[in-house]
Amino acid sequence: MSRTTVELDFFGMEKESSSSSSSSSKSQFQKFLDRQRSFRGIQSAISKINPEVLKSVIASAANQGSEACNAIPSKNAVSVPSSPVLPVYTPPIVRPSSENLPDTAPLTIFYNGTVSVFDVPQEKAENILKLAVEGTSDPKVAVPSSDQQQLLDTLSCGIADLPIARRKSLQRFLEKRKERLTCISPYACYT
Amino acid sequence: MEDRNVSRVRPGMSEVVIGCVMPYIHDPKDRDAVSLVCRRWYELDALTRKHVTIALCYTASPDRLRRRFRHLESLKLKGKPRAAMFNLIPEDWGGYVTPWMNEIAESFNCLKSLHFRRMIVRDSDLELLAQSRGRVLQALKLDKCSGFSTDGLLHIGRSCRSLKTLFMEESSISNRGGEWLHELAVNNMVLETLNFYMTDLVVSFEDLELIARNCRSLVSVKVSDCEILGLLRFFCAAPALEEFCGGSFNEQPDNYSCVSLPPKLCRLGLTYMGKIEMPIVFPCAPLLKKLDLLYALLDTEDHCMLIQRSPNLEILETRDVIGDRGLEVLARSCKRLKRLRIERGADEQGMEDEEGVVSQRGLIALAQGCLELEYLAVYVTDITNASLEYIGKYSKNLCDFRLVLLDREESITDLPLDNGVRDLLRGCEKLKRFALYLRPGGLTDVGLSYVGQYSKNIRWMLLGYVGESDTGLLDFSRGCPSLQKLEMRGCCFSERALAAAVLQLTSLRYLWVQGYKATSATGCDLLAMARPFWNIELIPSRRVVVADQLEGAVLVEHPAHILAYYSLAGPRTDFPDTVIPLDPEESLVT
């Protein structure tokens, strides 16, 4: 599975066209998977985070991210004191899977209408989380401890929303029932 | 308790006495106590114990079982964690029957009854069983098992002439033909219970009729989805039938008015039965002791109509389409009700009756009306403390209580449930099994400490989204003196707290957790609970692509699981890739 980073700009906030992302050789299915991974679970967790904390997290991710980044000021980006503006990644070359960095995984951050996906190794991800929890040295972005805890809870436990699991037998029945209802002729549903 | 001096003076007397008494002692806890008195009693128990249940097959080895209980007549083995019934455990997790079957074939000469639950069974295992024990086997239960096909069943059908019970409910069986049933029908005259409910097996109506004709003692038959109109001759051929479940309604509803069910039928469940076909049940409704509406297509009003006609109902299983109104009718009509199970229906709009929600209203009526209730499992859409208080006040016979709060409504009338849960636990003194699955805010740390405090006799618990912090878990674990098996899901507790709780729960022998605060990358914080004979296993988080009807391929996140249990057999030797043992020694080295 290739690990190119992709920036998805859904709200057209960047002047650059999104052709760079479409030129990636990722298959439709791969992009679908990335999208799923980006949205599920993390979204609700991120929405609960103090925006100040989030800014500093993104700033440090930009610093520690393994890809070269172009910091292009976005029209609506909010500038963070003493840290770079929201990074914009364009995947420079499509890397074949053999050049994958060892043991990296996507870290997805939603902020102010943009989505950024950073390919970071485990310890760097943990550092970023720790940083967010500890807050920065700047008193203006000091984070109350309950928010710190919440951030650590929601990001590190990975269970943002565990859906209530359905019993296999009921699941089977409900699917079969749906099939029966969509059949036009009762005879056609016969197993 | 025999005094040692007395037994020296009159050797053999106490043995004669205990030898006469021992065969009458069946309860496993009594047997457990008896075996601990002295070495001789231990030996007598080992010689005479008829049944053993091994709650997790990895806690002991087949040869240890053989060394202690070589004259065993009946064995029940369980494999995969309960969560497997909810699609949460990888299929290849383990629980293989093969090593046990090999031992059974070789050594257990008195074994007549076998029950495997949530285990992986191969055709070769069934073949070995048929060859070695086929002639004497009386009961075979492959309960929610997988890994075998009708080829394996063919061996059973051919060789097991003494089989009285063949049970395969909810097993995943590859269907390679229906000859297995034909073989069984032709070779067996003593079958009493035949169950392949909730399987994909396809059988011929003629073979079912043949079995009914040949086996005059056939009392219970549960089949897969086969057309009811094809079973009419079968029904006629089985006048002694007391239990029937399964079937299917695929023809025009009017065609079913001719269906007449066997006259002694008192346990019934008809799959895909709708409003129009329902009247075929009316003639036997007054006799019904057990009604299974889990897979029927009835709405709330239909439930009311049917339940009203069934005053002798002792067991009801259905979906929450029964609604509060249905529960009120149940409370008025079915005073003998002992077991009630209400499952979760479909979530989508329009798939179930609008009235089909269960809330505090239904529970309050139920508690006051059905005083003999022993088992209650219910998915609710709304809940209050008062309703739980009512249960604590009226349901004095309750041994097993399970409540799941669905996430259909954003705001719940009355949360947290601290006081209601406390009142329920204090009132229901016979409670042995307890499940509470809520949401954040559903139970505070104080509420969780109540659970620990007031659960004197509870042996199994499932807790979902309870408590607020590690403090709650630690308070909880200071109580629960009888808790042997604990399952937790979606809780906010840290690895350290989990480990500390385990060490405090004095009776705990099995722990399963999914959804917790992972504080260490490798789970090493859990090692605080490392101790002799305690196996700790992790199923790390996975992403599984699942085929979904609507969305095509869907990526499902499975957070990590912890499974820990006491074992006399040491760590497993058959781990799949998805399961990782936590070895304290290894962690010290790395």
Coordinates of C-alpha atoms in Angstrom, one line a residue, chain B residues 128-353:
Chain B
L128 CA -12.9 -39.5 13.9
L129 CA -15.7 -39.0 16.3
A130 CA -18.0 -41.2 14.2
Q131 CA -15.4 -43.9 13.8
S132 CA -14.4 -44.0 17.5
R133 CA -17.5 -43.2 19.4
G134 CA -20.3 -43.4 16.8
R135 CA -22.0 -46.4 18.3
V136 CA -22.3 -45.0 21.8
L137 CA -22.7 -41.2 21.1
Q138 CA -26.1 -40.0 22.4
A139 CA -25.8 -36.2 22.1
L140 CA -23.7 -34.0 19.8
K141 CA -24.0 -30.2 20.0
L142 CA -22.0 -28.1 17.5
D143 CA -23.2 -24.8 18.9
K144 CA -22.2 -21.7 16.9
C145 CA -19.2 -23.6 15.5
S146 CA -17.6 -23.3 12.1
G147 CA -15.1 -25.0 9.8
F148 CA -17.0 -28.1 8.8
S149 CA -19.4 -29.2 6.0
T150 CA -22.1 -31.6 5.3
D151 CA -19.4 -34.1 4.4
G152 CA -18.5 -34.3 8.1
L153 CA -22.2 -34.7 9.0
L154 CA -22.4 -37.6 6.6
H155 CA -20.1 -39.6 8.9
I156 CA -22.3 -38.7 11.8
G157 CA -25.4 -39.7 10.0
R158 CA -24.0 -43.1 9.0
S159 CA -22.4 -44.2 12.2
C160 CA -24.3 -42.6 15.1
R161 CA -27.3 -44.9 15.5
S162 CA -27.8 -44.1 19.2
L163 CA -27.8 -40.4 18.6
K164 CA -30.7 -38.7 20.5
T165 CA -29.6 -35.1 20.0
L166 CA -28.1 -33.5 17.0
F167 CA -27.8 -29.8 17.6
M168 CA -26.0 -27.4 15.1
E169 CA -27.8 -24.1 15.7
E170 CA -26.1 -21.1 14.3
S171 CA -23.1 -23.0 13.0
S172 CA -21.4 -22.0 9.8
I173 CA -21.6 -25.1 7.8
S174 CA -20.6 -25.5 4.1
N175 CA -23.5 -27.0 2.3
R176 CA -22.4 -29.8 0.0
G177 CA -25.7 -31.7 -0.2
G178 CA -28.5 -33.1 1.9
E179 CA -27.4 -36.8 2.0
W180 CA -26.4 -36.4 5.7
L181 CA -30.0 -36.1 6.7
H182 CA -31.0 -39.0 4.6
E183 CA -28.3 -41.2 6.2
L184 CA -29.5 -40.1 9.6
A185 CA -33.1 -40.8 8.7
V186 CA -32.3 -44.3 7.4
N187 CA -29.9 -45.3 10.3
N188 CA -31.5 -43.8 13.3
M189 CA -34.6 -44.7 15.2
V190 CA -34.1 -42.9 18.5
L191 CA -33.6 -39.2 17.5
E192 CA -35.4 -36.8 19.9
T193 CA -33.9 -33.5 19.0
L194 CA -32.8 -32.3 15.6
N195 CA -31.6 -28.7 15.3
F196 CA -30.0 -26.9 12.3
Y197 CA -31.8 -23.6 12.9
M198 CA -30.0 -20.5 11.6
T199 CA -27.8 -22.5 9.3
D200 CA -27.6 -22.5 5.5
L201 CA -28.3 -26.2 5.2
V202 CA -30.7 -27.3 2.6
V203 CA -32.6 -30.5 3.1
S204 CA -35.3 -32.4 1.3
F205 CA -38.8 -32.5 2.7
E206 CA -38.9 -36.3 2.1
D207 CA -36.0 -36.9 4.4
L208 CA -37.6 -34.8 7.1
E209 CA -40.7 -36.8 6.8
L210 CA -38.7 -40.0 6.9
I211 CA -37.0 -39.0 10.1
A212 CA -40.3 -38.1 11.7
R213 CA -41.7 -41.5 10.7
N214 CA -38.7 -43.5 11.9
C215 CA -38.1 -41.7 15.2
R216 CA -41.2 -41.9 17.2
S217 CA -39.6 -40.0 20.1
L218 CA -38.9 -36.9 18.0
V219 CA -40.0 -34.0 20.1
S220 CA -37.9 -31.0 18.9
V221 CA -37.1 -30.0 15.4
K222 CA -35.6 -26.7 14.4
V223 CA -34.8 -26.2 10.7
S224 CA -33.2 -23.7 8.4
D225 CA -35.3 -21.6 5.9
C226 CA -37.4 -24.1 4.1
E227 CA -40.8 -23.5 2.8
I228 CA -43.6 -24.2 5.3
L229 CA -46.0 -25.5 2.7
G230 CA -43.4 -28.3 2.0
L231 CA -43.5 -29.4 5.6
L232 CA -47.1 -30.3 5.9
R233 CA -46.5 -34.0 5.5
F234 CA -43.7 -33.7 8.0
F235 CA -46.0 -32.1 10.5
C236 CA -48.5 -34.9 10.0
A237 CA -45.8 -37.5 10.5
A238 CA -44.6 -36.0 13.8
P239 CA -47.7 -36.0 16.1
A240 CA -45.5 -36.0 19.2
L241 CA -43.7 -32.8 18.2
E242 CA -43.4 -30.3 21.0
E243 CA -41.0 -27.8 19.5
F244 CA -40.6 -26.5 16.0
C245 CA -38.7 -23.5 14.8
G246 CA -37.6 -22.2 11.4
G247 CA -39.2 -22.6 8.0
S248 CA -40.1 -19.8 5.7
F249 CA -43.1 -18.2 4.1
N250 CA -42.4 -17.6 0.5
E251 CA -45.8 -18.2 -1.2
Q252 CA -48.9 -16.0 -1.2
P253 CA -50.1 -15.4 2.3
D254 CA -53.6 -16.9 1.7
N255 CA -52.1 -20.3 0.8
Y256 CA -51.2 -20.9 4.5
S257 CA -54.7 -21.2 5.9
C258 CA -54.4 -24.9 5.4
V259 CA -51.4 -25.3 7.7
S260 CA -52.1 -27.2 10.8
L261 CA -49.4 -27.6 13.3
P262 CA -48.8 -30.7 15.5
P263 CA -51.3 -30.7 18.4
K264 CA -48.7 -30.9 21.2
L265 CA -46.6 -28.0 20.0
C266 CA -45.7 -25.8 22.9
R267 CA -42.5 -24.2 21.7
L268 CA -42.7 -22.4 18.4
G269 CA -40.9 -19.9 16.2
L270 CA -41.7 -19.4 12.5
T271 CA -39.3 -17.4 10.4
Y272 CA -40.6 -14.6 8.2
M273 CA -44.1 -15.1 9.6
G274 CA -46.2 -12.0 8.9
K275 CA -49.5 -10.6 10.0
I276 CA -51.5 -12.5 7.5
E277 CA -50.0 -15.9 8.2
M278 CA -50.0 -15.4 12.0
P279 CA -53.5 -16.9 12.5
I280 CA -52.0 -20.4 11.9
V281 CA -50.5 -20.1 15.3
F282 CA -53.7 -19.2 17.1
P283 CA -54.9 -22.8 17.7
C284 CA -51.8 -23.6 19.6
A285 CA -51.3 -20.2 21.3
P286 CA -53.0 -21.2 24.6
L287 CA -50.5 -24.1 24.9
L288 CA -47.4 -22.2 24.0
K289 CA -44.7 -22.1 26.7
K290 CA -42.0 -20.7 24.4
L291 CA -42.4 -18.3 21.5
D292 CA -39.6 -17.2 19.2
L293 CA -40.5 -14.0 17.2
L294 CA -36.9 -12.9 16.6
Y295 CA -37.1 -13.7 12.9
A296 CA -40.8 -13.0 12.3
L297 CA -42.2 -10.0 10.4
L298 CA -44.7 -8.8 13.0
D299 CA -45.4 -5.3 14.1
T300 CA -46.4 -4.0 17.5
E301 CA -50.1 -4.7 17.1
D302 CA -49.4 -8.3 15.9
H303 CA -47.4 -8.9 19.0
C304 CA -50.2 -7.7 21.2
M305 CA -52.7 -10.0 19.4
L306 CA -50.5 -13.0 19.7
I307 CA -49.3 -12.5 23.2
Q308 CA -52.8 -11.9 24.5
R309 CA -53.7 -15.4 23.3
S310 CA -50.8 -17.0 25.0
P311 CA -51.3 -16.9 28.7
N312 CA -49.0 -19.8 29.5
L313 CA -46.0 -18.3 27.9
E314 CA -42.8 -18.9 29.9
I315 CA -40.2 -17.8 27.4
L316 CA -40.5 -15.0 24.8
E317 CA -37.8 -13.9 22.4
T318 CA -38.4 -11.1 20.0
R319 CA -37.1 -7.8 18.7
D320 CA -37.9 -4.4 20.1
V321 CA -40.7 -4.0 17.7
I322 CA -42.8 -5.5 20.5
G323 CA -42.7 -1.9 21.9
D324 CA -43.8 -0.6 25.3
R325 CA -47.4 -1.5 24.4
G326 CA -46.5 -5.1 23.7
L327 CA -44.7 -5.3 27.0
E328 CA -47.8 -3.9 28.8
V329 CA -49.9 -6.6 27.2
L330 CA -47.3 -9.2 28.1
A331 CA -47.4 -8.0 31.7
R332 CA -51.2 -8.3 31.8
S333 CA -51.5 -11.7 30.1
C334 CA -48.4 -13.8 30.8
K335 CA -48.1 -14.2 34.6
R336 CA -45.9 -17.2 34.2
L337 CA -43.2 -15.5 32.2
K338 CA -39.7 -16.6 33.2
R339 CA -37.4 -15.5 30.4
L340 CA -37.7 -12.5 28.2
R341 CA -35.2 -11.5 25.5
I342 CA -35.7 -8.4 23.5
E343 CA -33.2 -7.9 20.7
R344 CA -32.4 -4.9 18.6
G345 CA -34.3 -4.5 15.4
A346 CA -33.3 -2.6 12.3
D347 CA -32.2 1.0 12.7
E348 CA -33.3 2.3 9.3
Q349 CA -36.5 4.3 8.9
G350 CA -39.5 2.4 7.9
M351 CA -38.0 -1.1 8.4
E352 CA -39.7 -1.6 11.8
D353 CA -42.9 -0.4 13.4

